[in-house]
mmCIF file of C-alpha atoms in Angstrom:
data_model
loop_
_atom_site.group_PDB
_atom_site.id
_atom_site.type_symbol
_atom_site.label_atom_id
_atom_site.label_comp_id
_atom_site.label_asym_id
_atom_site.label_seq_id
_atom_site.Cartn_x
_atom_site.Cartn_y
_atom_site.Cartn_z
ATOM 1 C CA UNK A 283 -0.055 0.099 -0.135
ATOM 2 C CA UNK A 284 0.685 3.307 -0.170
ATOM 3 C CA UNK A 285 2.391 4.560 2.790
ATOM 4 C CA UNK A 286 -0.232 6.569 5.468
ATOM 5 C CA UNK A 287 -0.220 9.259 6.862
ATOM 6 C CA UNK A 288 -3.258 9.542 9.649
ATOM 7 C CA UNK A 289 -5.182 7.335 11.127
ATOM 8 C CA UNK A 290 -6.857 6.214 14.235
ATOM 9 C CA UNK A 291 -5.836 3.782 16.290
ATOM 10 C CA UNK A 292 -2.223 2.614 14.078
ATOM 11 C CA UNK A 293 -1.094 -1.164 15.709
ATOM 12 C CA UNK A 294 2.960 -1.714 15.984
ATOM 13 C CA UNK A 295 3.483 -5.318 15.712
ATOM 14 C CA UNK A 296 1.658 -7.623 14.460
ATOM 15 C CA UNK A 297 2.175 -11.225 16.198
ATOM 16 C CA UNK A 298 -1.178 -12.345 17.880
ATOM 17 C CA UNK A 299 -1.828 -8.970 20.936
ATOM 18 C CA UNK A 300 -1.183 -6.611 17.651
ATOM 19 C CA UNK A 301 -3.955 -8.241 14.902
ATOM 20 C CA UNK A 302 -6.310 -9.736 17.957
ATOM 21 C CA UNK A 303 -6.268 -6.174 18.725
ATOM 22 C CA UNK A 304 -6.481 -4.415 15.521
ATOM 23 C CA UNK A 305 -9.246 -7.033 14.092
ATOM 24 C CA UNK A 306 -11.445 -5.928 16.894
ATOM 25 C CA UNK A 307 -10.815 -2.652 16.469
ATOM 26 C CA UNK A 308 -11.560 -2.855 13.077
ATOM 27 C CA UNK A 309 -14.708 -4.172 13.869
ATOM 28 C CA UNK A 310 -15.374 -1.811 15.750
ATOM 29 C CA UNK A 311 -15.729 0.648 13.057
ATOM 30 C CA UNK A 312 -12.739 2.650 13.781
ATOM 31 C CA UNK A 313 -9.718 3.896 11.281
ATOM 32 C CA UNK A 314 -7.275 1.495 12.011
ATOM 33 C CA UNK A 315 -3.476 0.433 10.492
ATOM 34 C CA UNK A 316 -1.181 -2.265 11.435
ATOM 35 C CA UNK A 317 2.079 -2.323 10.769
ATOM 36 C CA UNK A 318 5.320 -4.095 11.808
ATOM 37 C CA UNK A 319 8.863 -4.376 10.447
ATOM 38 C CA UNK A 320 8.890 -7.438 8.766
ATOM 39 C CA UNK A 321 8.247 -8.555 5.521
ATOM 40 C CA UNK A 322 4.715 -11.154 6.387
ATOM 41 C CA UNK A 323 4.821 -14.615 6.535
ATOM 42 C CA UNK A 324 7.735 -14.187 8.886
ATOM 43 C CA UNK A 325 9.161 -16.636 11.394
ATOM 44 C CA UNK A 326 9.189 -15.987 15.129
ATOM 45 C CA UNK A 327 10.971 -18.339 18.553
ATOM 46 C CA UNK A 328 8.136 -19.791 19.909
ATOM 47 C CA UNK A 329 6.950 -23.356 21.083
ATOM 48 C CA UNK A 330 3.381 -22.744 18.918
ATOM 49 C CA UNK A 331 1.210 -24.408 21.069
ATOM 50 C CA UNK A 332 -2.264 -22.761 22.123
ATOM 51 C CA UNK A 333 -3.762 -23.931 25.549
ATOM 52 C CA UNK A 334 -7.846 -23.589 25.929
ATOM 53 C CA UNK A 335 -7.177 -19.323 26.498
ATOM 54 C CA UNK A 336 -5.938 -19.113 23.704
ATOM 55 C CA UNK A 337 -7.989 -21.081 21.916
ATOM 56 C CA UNK A 338 -10.908 -19.607 23.036
ATOM 57 C CA UNK A 339 -9.894 -16.063 22.371
ATOM 58 C CA UNK A 340 -9.479 -17.421 18.964
ATOM 59 C CA UNK A 341 -13.393 -18.417 18.790
ATOM 60 C CA UNK A 342 -14.201 -15.054 19.732
ATOM 61 C CA UNK A 343 -12.104 -14.075 16.115
ATOM 62 C CA UNK A 344 -14.055 -16.756 14.497
ATOM 63 C CA UNK A 345 -10.896 -19.129 13.470
ATOM 64 C CA UNK A 346 -12.368 -22.087 15.634
ATOM 65 C CA UNK A 347 -12.854 -23.347 12.367
ATOM 66 C CA UNK A 348 -10.030 -22.969 11.014
ATOM 67 C CA UNK A 349 -7.945 -24.408 14.369
ATOM 68 C CA UNK A 350 -10.502 -27.364 14.417
ATOM 69 C CA UNK A 351 -7.902 -28.457 10.748
ATOM 70 C CA UNK A 352 -4.772 -27.871 12.275
ATOM 71 C CA UNK A 353 -4.223 -30.577 15.596
ATOM 72 C CA UNK A 354 -5.870 -30.746 18.159
ATOM 73 C CA UNK A 355 -4.436 -31.573 21.770
ATOM 74 C CA UNK A 356 -6.360 -33.414 24.590
ATOM 75 C CA UNK A 357 -4.030 -32.287 26.980
ATOM 76 C CA UNK A 358 0.040 -31.748 28.673
ATOM 77 C CA UNK A 359 1.881 -35.594 28.528
ATOM 78 C CA UNK A 360 4.773 -34.606 32.087
ATOM 79 C CA UNK A 361 7.465 -36.509 32.264
ATOM 80 C CA UNK A 362 10.133 -36.387 34.477
ATOM 81 C CA UNK A 363 11.697 -38.150 38.097
ATOM 82 C CA UNK A 364 10.300 -41.885 36.756
ATOM 83 C CA UNK A 365 6.956 -40.692 36.279
ATOM 84 C CA UNK A 366 4.843 -40.494 33.203
ATOM 85 C CA UNK A 367 1.312 -37.979 33.742
ATOM 86 C CA UNK A 368 -1.637 -37.782 31.346
ATOM 87 C CA UNK A 369 -3.727 -34.713 32.451
ATOM 88 C CA UNK A 370 -6.039 -33.847 30.148
ATOM 89 C CA UNK A 371 -7.089 -29.716 29.337
ATOM 90 C CA UNK A 372 -9.526 -28.812 32.898
ATOM 91 C CA UNK A 373 -11.911 -27.524 30.194
ATOM 92 C CA UNK A 374 -14.911 -25.543 32.980
ATOM 93 C CA UNK A 375 -15.205 -22.681 31.887
ATOM 94 C CA UNK A 376 -12.535 -22.809 28.945
ATOM 95 C CA UNK A 377 -12.531 -24.255 25.794
ATOM 96 C CA UNK A 378 -11.979 -28.384 27.015
ATOM 97 C CA UNK A 379 -8.419 -28.792 23.665
ATOM 98 C CA UNK A 380 -5.254 -27.441 22.860
ATOM 99 C CA UNK A 381 -3.425 -27.182 20.184
ATOM 100 C CA UNK A 382 -0.154 -25.670 18.156
ATOM 101 C CA UNK A 383 0.494 -23.427 14.295
ATOM 102 C CA UNK A 384 3.758 -22.944 13.573
ATOM 103 C CA UNK A 385 3.383 -18.739 14.031
ATOM 104 C CA UNK A 386 4.344 -18.095 10.375
ATOM 105 C CA UNK A 387 1.041 -18.851 10.317
ATOM 106 C CA UNK A 388 -1.004 -18.560 12.676
ATOM 107 C CA UNK A 389 1.048 -14.577 12.427
ATOM 108 C CA UNK A 390 0.532 -14.082 9.370
ATOM 109 C CA UNK A 391 -2.815 -15.525 9.135
ATOM 110 C CA UNK A 392 -4.248 -12.818 12.189
ATOM 111 C CA UNK A 393 -2.385 -10.392 10.584
ATOM 112 C CA UNK A 394 -5.072 -11.306 7.819
ATOM 113 C CA UNK A 395 -8.208 -11.609 10.373
ATOM 114 C CA UNK A 396 -7.641 -8.278 11.411
ATOM 115 C CA UNK A 397 -6.941 -6.615 7.598
ATOM 116 C CA UNK A 398 -10.556 -8.523 5.644
ATOM 117 C CA UNK A 399 -11.906 -6.735 9.651
ATOM 118 C CA UNK A 400 -11.494 -3.962 7.903
ATOM 119 C CA UNK A 401 -7.813 -2.454 9.058
ATOM 120 C CA UNK A 402 -5.441 -1.234 7.155
ATOM 121 C CA UNK A 403 -2.110 -3.590 6.888
ATOM 122 C CA UNK A 404 1.968 -2.127 6.069
ATOM 123 C CA UNK A 405 4.270 -4.405 6.557
ATOM 124 C CA UNK A 406 8.522 -4.037 6.176
ATOM 125 C CA UNK A 407 7.805 -0.475 8.702
ATOM 126 C CA UNK A 408 9.971 -0.451 11.511
ATOM 127 C CA UNK A 409 8.324 2.895 13.956
ATOM 128 C CA UNK A 410 11.640 4.101 15.211
ATOM 129 C CA UNK A 411 10.263 7.264 17.536
ATOM 130 C CA UNK A 412 7.561 9.048 17.918
ATOM 131 C CA UNK A 413 5.619 12.660 17.750
ATOM 132 C CA UNK A 414 3.912 14.546 21.118
ATOM 133 C CA UNK A 415 1.990 16.952 21.460
ATOM 134 C CA UNK A 416 1.603 17.829 24.822
ATOM 135 C CA UNK A 417 1.432 14.167 27.243
ATOM 136 C CA UNK A 418 0.088 12.271 23.846
ATOM 137 C CA UNK A 419 1.764 10.682 21.491
ATOM 138 C CA UNK A 420 0.758 12.872 17.580
ATOM 139 C CA UNK A 421 2.305 10.769 15.558
ATOM 140 C CA UNK A 422 4.476 7.814 15.279
ATOM 141 C CA UNK A 423 8.471 8.470 12.819
ATOM 142 C CA UNK A 424 8.314 4.612 10.824
ATOM 143 C CA UNK A 425 11.452 3.729 8.504
ATOM 144 C CA UNK A 426 11.350 1.316 5.561
ATOM 145 C CA UNK A 427 13.381 0.793 2.431
ATOM 146 C CA UNK A 428 12.601 3.925 0.994
ATOM 147 C CA UNK A 429 13.068 6.338 4.224
ATOM 148 C CA UNK A 430 11.221 7.720 7.183
ATOM 149 C CA UNK A 431 8.026 8.711 7.282
ATOM 150 C CA UNK A 432 5.237 9.608 9.551
ATOM 151 C CA UNK A 433 2.075 8.750 11.017
ATOM 152 C CA UNK A 434 -0.603 10.717 12.407
ATOM 153 C CA UNK A 435 -3.203 8.711 15.369
ATOM 154 C CA UNK A 436 -4.999 9.273 17.841
ATOM 155 C CA UNK A 437 -4.533 6.059 19.915
ATOM 156 C CA UNK A 438 -1.279 3.987 19.548
ATOM 157 C CA UNK A 439 -1.222 0.286 20.493
ATOM 158 C CA UNK A 440 2.694 -0.815 21.555
ATOM 159 C CA UNK A 441 3.271 -4.941 20.363
ATOM 160 C CA UNK A 442 6.227 -4.539 19.379
ATOM 161 C CA UNK A 443 7.341 -7.696 20.796
ATOM 162 C CA UNK A 444 9.796 -8.304 23.986
ATOM 163 C CA UNK A 445 12.509 -6.231 23.497
ATOM 164 C CA UNK A 446 9.744 -3.330 23.072
ATOM 165 C CA UNK A 447 11.867 -0.612 21.256
ATOM 166 C CA UNK A 448 8.928 2.658 20.740
ATOM 167 C CA UNK A 449 8.401 1.190 24.229
ATOM 168 C CA UNK A 450 11.339 1.839 25.372
ATOM 169 C CA UNK A 451 11.321 5.159 23.511
ATOM 170 C CA UNK A 452 8.127 5.780 26.047
ATOM 171 C CA UNK A 453 9.831 5.554 28.771
ATOM 172 C CA UNK A 454 8.716 1.060 29.414
ATOM 173 C CA UNK A 455 11.223 -0.811 31.652
ATOM 174 C CA UNK A 456 11.631 -4.145 32.401
ATOM 175 C CA UNK A 457 13.029 -4.915 36.040
ATOM 176 C CA UNK A 458 14.942 -8.230 36.155
ATOM 177 C CA UNK A 459 14.130 -9.071 39.749
ATOM 178 C CA UNK A 460 11.743 -11.101 39.033
ATOM 179 C CA UNK A 461 11.602 -13.922 37.207
ATOM 180 C CA UNK A 462 12.875 -14.083 33.780
ATOM 181 C CA UNK A 463 12.527 -17.132 31.093
ATOM 182 C CA UNK A 464 16.052 -17.845 28.784
ATOM 183 C CA UNK A 465 13.834 -20.493 25.928
ATOM 184 C CA UNK A 466 15.071 -22.019 22.534
ATOM 185 C CA UNK A 467 13.089 -23.997 19.962
ATOM 186 C CA UNK A 468 12.758 -25.883 16.712
ATOM 187 C CA UNK A 469 11.832 -28.248 14.245
ATOM 188 C CA UNK A 470 12.549 -31.025 14.515
ATOM 189 C CA UNK A 471 10.774 -33.640 11.639
ATOM 190 C CA UNK A 472 8.747 -37.102 14.373
ATOM 191 C CA UNK A 473 6.932 -40.108 14.123
ATOM 192 C CA UNK A 474 4.668 -38.145 16.855
ATOM 193 C CA UNK A 475 3.573 -35.471 14.534
ATOM 194 C CA UNK A 476 0.183 -36.576 15.009
ATOM 195 C CA UNK A 477 0.512 -37.305 19.371
ATOM 196 C CA UNK A 478 -3.133 -35.850 20.177
ATOM 197 C CA UNK A 479 -0.965 -34.762 23.924
ATOM 198 C CA UNK A 480 1.682 -32.150 24.020
ATOM 199 C CA UNK A 481 4.650 -32.893 26.063
ATOM 200 C CA UNK A 482 6.682 -31.473 28.721
ATOM 201 C CA UNK A 483 9.498 -33.139 30.605
ATOM 202 C CA UNK A 484 10.215 -31.397 33.728
ATOM 203 C CA UNK A 485 13.544 -32.670 34.418
ATOM 204 C CA UNK A 486 15.234 -31.382 31.757
ATOM 205 C CA UNK A 487 18.727 -32.018 32.532
ATOM 206 C CA UNK A 488 22.213 -31.101 30.904
ATOM 207 C CA UNK A 489 24.839 -32.673 29.985
ATOM 208 C CA UNK A 490 26.701 -32.868 32.437
ATOM 209 C CA UNK A 491 22.910 -34.615 34.066
ATOM 210 C CA UNK A 492 22.016 -31.487 36.574
ATOM 211 C CA UNK A 493 18.971 -31.061 37.031
ATOM 212 C CA UNK A 494 18.156 -27.706 35.367
ATOM 213 C CA UNK A 495 14.844 -24.870 36.787
ATOM 214 C CA UNK A 496 13.582 -25.370 33.902
ATOM 215 C CA UNK A 497 11.630 -27.688 31.340
ATOM 216 C CA UNK A 498 11.435 -28.804 27.693
ATOM 217 C CA UNK A 499 8.870 -29.771 25.533
ATOM 218 C CA UNK A 500 7.445 -31.169 22.723
ATOM 219 C CA UNK A 501 3.985 -30.151 21.309
ATOM 220 C CA UNK A 502 2.866 -31.320 17.886
ATOM 221 C CA UNK A 503 2.279 -29.686 14.899
ATOM 222 C CA UNK A 504 0.540 -32.252 12.661
ATOM 223 C CA UNK A 505 1.448 -34.428 9.392
ATOM 224 C CA UNK A 506 -0.388 -34.524 5.265
ATOM 225 C CA UNK A 507 1.409 -37.918 3.982
ATOM 226 C CA UNK A 508 2.787 -39.150 6.565
ATOM 227 C CA UNK A 509 5.158 -37.144 7.513
ATOM 228 C CA UNK A 510 5.431 -34.198 9.711
ATOM 229 C CA UNK A 511 6.935 -32.178 12.888
ATOM 230 C CA UNK A 512 6.745 -31.135 15.657
ATOM 231 C CA UNK A 513 7.905 -28.298 18.150
ATOM 232 C CA UNK A 514 11.236 -28.786 20.495
ATOM 233 C CA UNK A 515 12.391 -26.491 23.332
ATOM 234 C CA UNK A 516 13.638 -26.069 26.744
ATOM 235 C CA UNK A 517 13.793 -23.322 28.691
ATOM 236 C CA UNK A 518 15.277 -22.023 32.271
ATOM 237 C CA UNK A 519 14.084 -19.535 34.686
ATOM 238 C CA UNK A 520 16.411 -17.047 36.171
ATOM 239 C CA UNK A 521 16.619 -13.294 38.126
ATOM 240 C CA UNK A 522 18.397 -11.013 38.175
ATOM 241 C CA UNK A 523 20.220 -12.248 41.493
ATOM 242 C CA UNK A 524 20.255 -16.394 40.106
ATOM 243 C CA UNK A 525 21.069 -15.501 36.292
ATOM 244 C CA UNK A 526 20.944 -18.366 33.840
ATOM 245 C CA UNK A 527 24.233 -20.113 33.227
ATOM 246 C CA UNK A 528 23.049 -22.226 30.072
ATOM 247 C CA UNK A 529 23.494 -22.683 26.460
ATOM 248 C CA UNK A 530 19.943 -22.803 25.045
ATOM 249 C CA UNK A 531 20.363 -24.067 21.680
ATOM 250 C CA UNK A 532 23.317 -27.226 22.870
ATOM 251 C CA UNK A 533 20.886 -27.971 26.169
ATOM 252 C CA UNK A 534 18.062 -28.903 22.646
ATOM 253 C CA UNK A 535 19.840 -30.296 21.384
ATOM 254 C CA UNK A 536 21.210 -32.744 24.493
ATOM 255 C CA UNK A 537 17.550 -32.960 25.324
ATOM 256 C CA UNK A 538 16.591 -33.998 22.048
ATOM 257 C CA UNK A 539 19.446 -36.401 22.044
ATOM 258 C CA UNK A 540 18.576 -37.916 25.671
ATOM 259 C CA UNK A 541 13.965 -37.992 23.661
ATOM 260 C CA UNK A 542 15.077 -38.981 19.971
ATOM 261 C CA UNK A 543 13.469 -42.563 20.511
ATOM 262 C CA UNK A 544 10.723 -42.021 21.786
ATOM 263 C CA UNK A 545 9.537 -40.144 19.623
ATOM 264 C CA UNK A 546 10.761 -40.456 16.993
ATOM 265 C CA UNK A 547 12.915 -37.770 16.158
ATOM 266 C CA UNK A 548 15.084 -37.238 12.829
ATOM 267 C CA UNK A 549 18.613 -36.533 13.340
ATOM 268 C CA UNK A 550 18.248 -32.536 12.391
ATOM 269 C CA UNK A 551 16.913 -29.536 14.000
ATOM 270 C CA UNK A 552 16.211 -27.440 11.838
ATOM 271 C CA UNK A 553 15.379 -23.325 12.458
ATOM 272 C CA UNK A 554 16.595 -22.551 15.684
ATOM 273 C CA UNK A 555 16.154 -19.742 17.557
ATOM 274 C CA UNK A 556 16.168 -17.971 21.074
ATOM 275 C CA UNK A 557 15.128 -15.957 22.618
ATOM 276 C CA UNK A 558 14.826 -14.524 26.765
ATOM 277 C CA UNK A 559 11.906 -13.977 28.230
ATOM 278 C CA UNK A 560 10.238 -11.072 30.825
ATOM 279 C CA UNK A 561 7.524 -12.305 32.199
ATOM 280 C CA UNK A 562 4.656 -11.460 35.248
ATOM 281 C CA UNK A 563 4.658 -8.566 34.102
ATOM 282 C CA UNK A 564 8.052 -7.209 35.052
ATOM 283 C CA UNK A 565 8.021 -4.262 33.167
ATOM 284 C CA UNK A 566 6.715 -0.153 34.527
ATOM 285 C CA UNK A 567 4.734 2.147 33.120
ATOM 286 C CA UNK A 568 2.958 0.496 30.160
ATOM 287 C CA UNK A 569 0.359 2.911 29.345
ATOM 288 C CA UNK A 570 0.166 7.014 29.093
ATOM 289 C CA UNK A 571 -2.472 8.752 28.032
ATOM 290 C CA UNK A 572 -3.417 7.617 24.723
ATOM 291 C CA UNK A 573 -0.559 4.602 23.970
ATOM 292 C CA UNK A 574 -0.182 1.197 25.907
ATOM 293 C CA UNK A 575 1.399 -1.276 25.784
ATOM 294 C CA UNK A 576 0.011 -4.756 25.354
ATOM 295 C CA UNK A 577 1.360 -8.808 24.592
ATOM 296 C CA UNK A 578 5.487 -9.493 25.054
ATOM 297 C CA UNK A 579 6.240 -5.216 25.239
ATOM 298 C CA UNK A 580 3.662 -5.454 28.620
ATOM 299 C CA UNK A 581 6.070 -8.943 29.710
ATOM 300 C CA UNK A 582 2.205 -10.824 29.664
ATOM 301 C CA UNK A 583 4.061 -14.396 29.679
ATOM 302 C CA UNK A 584 3.087 -16.580 32.396
ATOM 303 C CA UNK A 585 5.649 -16.965 34.907
ATOM 304 C CA UNK A 586 4.805 -20.658 34.569
ATOM 305 C CA UNK A 587 4.568 -22.395 31.401
ATOM 306 C CA UNK A 588 6.294 -20.147 29.701
ATOM 307 C CA UNK A 589 3.227 -19.036 27.287
ATOM 308 C CA UNK A 590 2.077 -15.690 26.201
ATOM 309 C CA UNK A 591 0.031 -16.324 22.680
ATOM 310 C CA UNK A 592 -3.404 -15.952 25.399
ATOM 311 C CA UNK A 593 -2.528 -13.039 27.413
ATOM 312 C CA UNK A 594 -1.444 -10.793 23.609
ATOM 313 C CA UNK A 595 -4.710 -12.394 22.297
ATOM 314 C CA UNK A 596 -6.334 -11.799 25.382
ATOM 315 C CA UNK A 597 -5.320 -7.545 26.194
ATOM 316 C CA UNK A 598 -5.419 -7.264 22.396
ATOM 317 C CA UNK A 599 -9.034 -6.589 22.755
ATOM 318 C CA UNK A 600 -9.300 -5.529 26.618
ATOM 319 C CA UNK A 601 -7.273 -2.741 25.594
ATOM 320 C CA UNK A 602 -9.497 -1.751 22.717
ATOM 321 C CA UNK A 603 -12.037 -2.369 24.715
ATOM 322 C CA UNK A 604 -10.646 0.418 27.567
ATOM 323 C CA UNK A 605 -9.474 2.901 25.047
ATOM 324 C CA UNK A 606 -13.108 3.296 23.671
ATOM 325 C CA UNK A 607 -14.687 3.468 26.494
ATOM 326 C CA UNK A 608 -11.451 5.821 28.678
ATOM 327 C CA UNK A 609 -9.593 9.117 27.522
ATOM 328 C CA UNK A 610 -6.477 8.455 29.589
ATOM 329 C CA UNK A 611 -5.320 5.661 29.690
ATOM 330 C CA UNK A 612 -2.085 6.438 32.282
ATOM 331 C CA UNK A 613 -4.026 4.890 34.831
ATOM 332 C CA UNK A 614 -7.241 3.129 33.176
ATOM 333 C CA UNK A 615 -4.758 0.180 31.831
ATOM 334 C CA UNK A 616 -2.120 -0.919 35.036
ATOM 335 C CA UNK A 617 -5.477 -0.885 36.236
ATOM 336 C CA UNK A 618 -6.955 -3.437 34.092
ATOM 337 C CA UNK A 619 -3.935 -5.565 34.193
ATOM 338 C CA UNK A 620 -3.891 -5.229 37.187
ATOM 339 C CA UNK A 621 -6.828 -5.816 37.495
ATOM 340 C CA UNK A 622 -7.103 -9.149 34.897
ATOM 341 C CA UNK A 623 -3.604 -10.794 35.735
ATOM 342 C CA UNK A 624 -2.040 -8.673 38.446
ATOM 343 C CA UNK A 625 -2.536 -11.347 41.329
ATOM 344 C CA UNK A 626 -2.246 -15.171 39.034
ATOM 345 C CA UNK A 627 1.169 -13.157 38.497
ATOM 346 C CA UNK A 628 2.045 -11.746 41.623
ATOM 347 C CA UNK A 629 1.692 -16.210 43.028
ATOM 348 C CA UNK A 630 3.429 -17.236 39.305
ATOM 349 C CA UNK A 631 6.457 -15.424 39.813
ATOM 350 C CA UNK A 632 6.776 -16.587 43.269
ATOM 351 C CA UNK A 633 6.503 -19.470 42.711
ATOM 352 C CA UNK A 634 8.026 -19.790 39.594
ATOM 353 C CA UNK A 635 11.453 -17.893 41.884
ATOM 354 C CA UNK A 636 11.197 -20.749 44.027
ATOM 355 C CA UNK A 637 11.931 -23.132 41.184
ATOM 356 C CA UNK A 638 16.041 -21.095 40.388
ATOM 357 C CA UNK A 639 17.061 -21.960 43.980
ATOM 358 C CA UNK A 640 19.430 -24.543 44.192
ATOM 359 C CA UNK A 641 17.721 -27.922 45.457
ATOM 360 C CA UNK A 642 14.135 -26.891 45.461
ATOM 361 C CA UNK A 643 13.679 -29.262 42.411
ATOM 362 C CA UNK A 644 14.855 -31.973 43.271
ATOM 363 C CA UNK A 645 13.535 -32.258 46.390
ATOM 364 C CA UNK A 646 10.212 -31.811 45.831
ATOM 365 C CA UNK A 647 9.504 -33.189 42.325
ATOM 366 C CA UNK A 648 9.456 -36.242 42.011
ATOM 367 C CA UNK A 649 6.959 -35.619 44.433
ATOM 368 C CA UNK A 650 4.296 -34.200 42.713
ATOM 369 C CA UNK A 651 4.579 -36.032 40.058
ATOM 370 C CA UNK A 652 4.161 -39.034 42.186
ATOM 371 C CA UNK A 653 0.323 -37.384 42.449
ATOM 372 C CA UNK A 654 -2.471 -37.451 39.312
ATOM 373 C CA UNK A 655 -4.318 -34.390 41.652
ATOM 374 C CA UNK A 656 -1.635 -32.056 42.146
ATOM 375 C CA UNK A 657 -0.070 -32.839 38.788
ATOM 376 C CA UNK A 658 -3.503 -31.586 37.389
ATOM 377 C CA UNK A 659 -4.298 -29.577 39.970
ATOM 378 C CA UNK A 660 -0.371 -27.670 39.044
ATOM 379 C CA UNK A 661 -1.215 -27.904 35.390
ATOM 380 C CA UNK A 662 -4.417 -25.894 36.369
ATOM 381 C CA UNK A 663 -2.842 -23.226 37.719
ATOM 382 C CA UNK A 664 0.647 -23.543 35.931
ATOM 383 C CA UNK A 665 -1.162 -23.187 32.527
ATOM 384 C CA UNK A 666 -3.306 -20.406 33.067
ATOM 385 C CA UNK A 667 -6.393 -22.261 33.330
ATOM 386 C CA UNK A 668 -8.374 -20.555 35.841
ATOM 387 C CA UNK A 669 -10.933 -18.049 34.513
ATOM 388 C CA UNK A 670 -12.822 -14.761 36.325
ATOM 389 C CA UNK A 671 -16.095 -17.236 35.858
ATOM 390 C CA UNK A 672 -14.522 -20.585 37.964
ATOM 391 C CA UNK A 673 -16.222 -20.857 41.480
ATOM 392 C CA UNK A 674 -14.604 -24.705 41.957
ATOM 393 C CA UNK A 675 -12.316 -24.800 45.286
ATOM 394 C CA UNK A 676 -8.753 -24.929 43.639
ATOM 395 C CA UNK A 677 -9.675 -21.780 41.693
ATOM 396 C CA UNK A 678 -10.199 -20.539 44.716
ATOM 397 C CA UNK A 679 -7.723 -20.939 46.924
ATOM 398 C CA UNK A 680 -5.426 -20.055 43.173
ATOM 399 C CA UNK A 681 -7.248 -16.373 43.624
ATOM 400 C CA UNK A 682 -6.588 -16.053 47.022
ATOM 401 C CA UNK A 683 -3.653 -17.339 47.252
ATOM 402 C CA UNK A 684 -2.544 -14.733 45.199
ATOM 403 C CA UNK A 685 -4.082 -11.311 47.587
ATOM 404 C CA UNK A 686 -2.279 -12.344 50.167
ATOM 405 C CA UNK A 687 1.358 -12.437 47.040
ATOM 406 C CA UNK A 688 0.716 -9.778 45.559
ATOM 407 C CA UNK A 689 0.727 -6.950 49.318
ATOM 408 C CA UNK A 690 3.642 -8.636 50.000
ATOM 409 C CA UNK A 691 5.785 -7.710 46.103
ATOM 410 C CA UNK A 692 7.935 -4.827 47.040
ATOM 411 C CA UNK A 693 7.008 -4.545 43.363
ATOM 412 C CA UNK A 694 3.585 -5.794 42.385
ATOM 413 C CA UNK A 695 3.046 -6.332 38.797
ATOM 414 C CA UNK A 696 2.871 -3.692 35.926
ATOM 415 C CA UNK A 697 4.821 -0.981 38.453
#
């Protein structure tokens, strides 16, 4: 398309959060422009897994049938400490199934969904600066192959990922005193590409055989003509006091070699990439008068499992609702994030931080894996599968723990 000059809602970043925001804004009749530095389709470092919470958001966008044409997962197969457990998705107020779609395809389809909803799309244009009018962002400076140009906007959604360069221009700060993750993924041909279970290895060991504070995963991506692949990855947790001292790409090779026979893995690990993940709302200055950070840019990543697609999709929808009901996002958006995610993130990052303490996982892991009931409960809590509508005992205990945890935080989420 030709270079635009102005729009009502400018969305920077066309991942799940940005594309969801653009789709919902366009559906409300707002003049919307979705821009991204990459040219689509493009890859993204991710596990590609879609939990029931993410499935629910995709269904709201009208993509349920499209998603079911891909792989459908029944739940989690948990491995570790001499045990293997099959843990079905708990259902409740959320869908009872999950999926996995490579981000090259998922993000491209979500971007197309936003454009079909009425949003304009512009890729290959990187946001490099902002223009201000008092306490408002009046325009964003974009850079493409032909140079710099400006797009004026009434409202700005920043969805430019974990590093969030535009967020930094607006004052975003990441605090590493709470838990964060270092993770990597690759693609591997596998005889288990149609496995109806996603797999998680909770006893992740390095080349020396030492237990690491993290886990490995195998997410089936389906097959055609009997040939298919899986997303294989590994991640470790860290804090500023206990940084991760492990090379992720060699660790993925060790992990693949360990489980190769069980999963029928080929030798080649294709497209290995890694990323550093701020988690649990560990960022401050997430909004201004007419702008807001969403998705990974706002550290909307689950500290217990590294999942961020569901939060991205949710925050894209919620930010549009907030923008259309409030003239000042500087207080309204952090308040909404704290209300929706603050307590859960607080207790989740506290528990994840414990795992980084040497010896804790080695001591507690075997006991946990001996109990189907305890691991089912852990799956629900760790997988962000408790909603505000759930009233059962497990949901009440999780919310109670979150309320007590956040009162003890030196820096609560999003502050």
